[in-house]
Coordinates of N, CA and C in Angstrom, one line a residue:
M752 N -0.4 2.2 -10.3 CA -0.1 0.8 -10.2 C 0.6 0.5 -11.4
A753 N 1.7 -0.3 -11.3 CA 2.4 -0.6 -12.7 C 1.5 -1.5 -13.4
K754 N 1.5 -1.4 -14.8 CA 0.7 -2.1 -15.6 C 1.1 -3.6 -15.4
E755 N 2.3 -4.0 -15.3 CA 2.8 -5.4 -15.2 C 1.9 -6.1 -14.0
F756 N 1.5 -5.4 -13.1 CA 0.8 -6.0 -12.0 C -0.7 -5.9 -12.0
A757 N -1.0 -5.1 -12.9 CA -2.5 -4.5 -12.9 C -3.5 -5.7 -12.9
H758 N -3.2 -6.8 -13.6 CA -4.2 -8.0 -13.6 C -4.2 -8.8 -12.2
V759 N -3.2 -8.4 -11.3 CA -3.6 -9.0 -9.8 C -3.9 -8.0 -9.0
L760 N -3.3 -6.7 -8.9 CA -3.4 -5.8 -8.1 C -4.8 -5.0 -8.3
G761 N -5.3 -5.0 -9.4 CA -6.7 -4.5 -9.8 C -7.7 -5.3 -9.4
T762 N -7.5 -6.5 -8.9 CA -8.6 -7.2 -8.4 C -8.8 -6.9 -6.9
P763 N -10.0 -7.5 -6.3 CA -10.5 -7.3 -4.9 C -9.3 -7.8 -4.0
A764 N -8.7 -9.1 -4.4 CA -7.9 -9.7 -3.7 C -6.5 -9.0 -3.7
G765 N -6.1 -8.6 -4.7 CA -4.9 -7.6 -5.0 C -5.0 -6.4 -4.0
L766 N -6.2 -5.7 -3.9 CA -6.4 -4.7 -3.1 C -6.2 -5.1 -1.6
V767 N -6.7 -6.1 -1.3 CA -6.7 -6.7 0.1 C -5.2 -6.9 0.4
G768 N -4.6 -7.3 -0.5 CA -3.0 -7.8 -0.4 C -2.2 -6.4 -0.2
E769 N -2.4 -5.5 -1.1 CA -1.7 -4.0 -0.9 C -1.9 -3.6 0.4
L770 N -3.4 -3.5 0.9 CA -3.8 -3.0 2.2 C -3.0 -3.7 3.4
T771 N -2.9 -4.9 3.2 CA -2.3 -5.7 4.2 C -0.9 -5.5 4.2
A772 N -0.2 -5.3 3.2 CA 1.3 -5.0 3.2 C 1.5 -3.8 3.8
C773 N 0.7 -2.7 3.4 CA 0.6 -1.4 4.0 C 0.6 -1.4 5.5
T774 N -0.6 -2.1 5.8 CA -0.8 -2.2 7.3 C 0.6 -2.7 8.3
E775 N 1.2 -3.8 7.5 CA 2.3 -4.6 8.3 C 3.4 -3.7 8.3
I776 N 3.7 -2.8 7.4 CA 4.7 -1.8 7.5 C 4.5 -0.8 8.4
L777 N 3.2 -0.2 8.3 CA 3.0 1.0 9.2 C 3.1 0.4 10.6
Q778 N 2.7 -0.7 10.9 CA 2.7 -1.2 12.3 C 4.2 -1.5 12.9
A779 N 5.0 -1.8 11.9 CA 6.4 -2.2 12.2 C 7.3 -0.8 12.3
A780 N 6.8 0.2 11.6 CA 7.5 1.3 11.3 C 8.1 2.0 12.7
S781 N 7.5 1.8 14.0 CA 8.0 2.2 15.3 C 9.4 1.4 15.6
R782 N 9.4 0.3 15.2 CA 10.5 -0.7 15.5 C 11.5 -1.1 14.6
V783 N 11.3 -0.8 13.2 CA 12.1 -1.1 12.3 C 12.7 0.2 11.4
P784 N 13.7 0.8 11.6 CA 14.0 2.0 10.8 C 13.9 2.0 9.5
F785 N 14.1 0.9 8.6 CA 13.8 0.8 7.2 C 12.2 1.1 6.8
Y786 N 11.4 0.6 7.6 CA 10.0 0.8 7.6 C 9.6 2.1 7.9
A787 N 10.3 2.7 8.9 CA 9.9 4.2 9.2 C 10.2 5.0 8.2
D788 N 11.3 4.7 7.5 CA 11.6 5.7 6.2 C 10.5 5.5 5.2
L789 N 9.9 4.4 5.2 CA 8.7 4.1 4.2 C 7.4 4.7 4.5
A790 N 7.2 5.0 5.9 CA 5.9 5.3 6.4 C 5.0 6.4 5.6
D791 N 5.8 7.3 5.4 CA 5.0 8.5 4.8 C 4.5 8.0 3.3
L792 N 5.4 7.3 2.6 CA 5.1 7.0 1.3 C 4.0 5.9 1.2
V793 N 4.2 5.1 2.2 CA 3.1 4.1 2.4 C 1.7 4.8 3.0
R794 N 1.8 5.8 3.7 CA 0.5 6.4 3.9 C -0.2 7.0 2.8
W795 N 0.7 7.7 1.9 CA 0.3 8.2 0.7 C -0.3 7.3 -0.4
H796 N 0.4 6.2 -0.4 CA -0.2 5.0 -1.0 C -1.5 4.5 -0.5
V797 N -1.8 4.5 0.7 CA -3.2 4.0 1.1 C -4.3 5.1 0.9
D798 N -3.8 6.4 0.9 CA -4.7 7.4 0.5 C -5.0 7.5 -0.9
Q799 N -4.1 7.0 -1.7 CA -4.4 6.8 -3.1 C -5.3 5.6 -3.4
L800 N -5.2 4.6 -2.7 CA -6.0 3.4 -2.7 C -7.5 3.8 -2.3
S801 N -7.5 4.5 -1.3 CA -8.9 4.9 -0.7 C -9.5 5.8 -1.7
A802 N -8.7 6.8 -2.3 CA -9.4 7.6 -3.3 C -9.9 6.9 -4.6
S803 N -9.0 5.8 -5.0 CA -9.5 5.0 -6.1 C -10.7 4.2 -5.8
L804 N -10.9 3.7 -4.7 CA -12.1 3.0 -4.0 C -13.3 3.9 -4.1
S805 N -13.1 5.2 -3.8 CA -14.1 6.1 -3.9 C -14.7 6.5 -5.0
N806 N -13.9 6.4 -6.0 CA -14.2 6.8 -7.5 C -14.8 5.4 -8.3
R807 N -15.0 4.3 -7.6 CA -15.6 3.2 -8.3 C -17.1 3.3 -8.4

């Protein structure tokens, strides 16, 4: 996570926001080519978020 946004994204609300954005991108990936290009990176990011939650 970028340190510029850590004060927001490091909060429970920030995590919900990140997961919501990831979900929206993954749901639209079959319809929007730009999102389809991002899908693998977004899945990787979700895995990273999940791993960080496991380590808390």
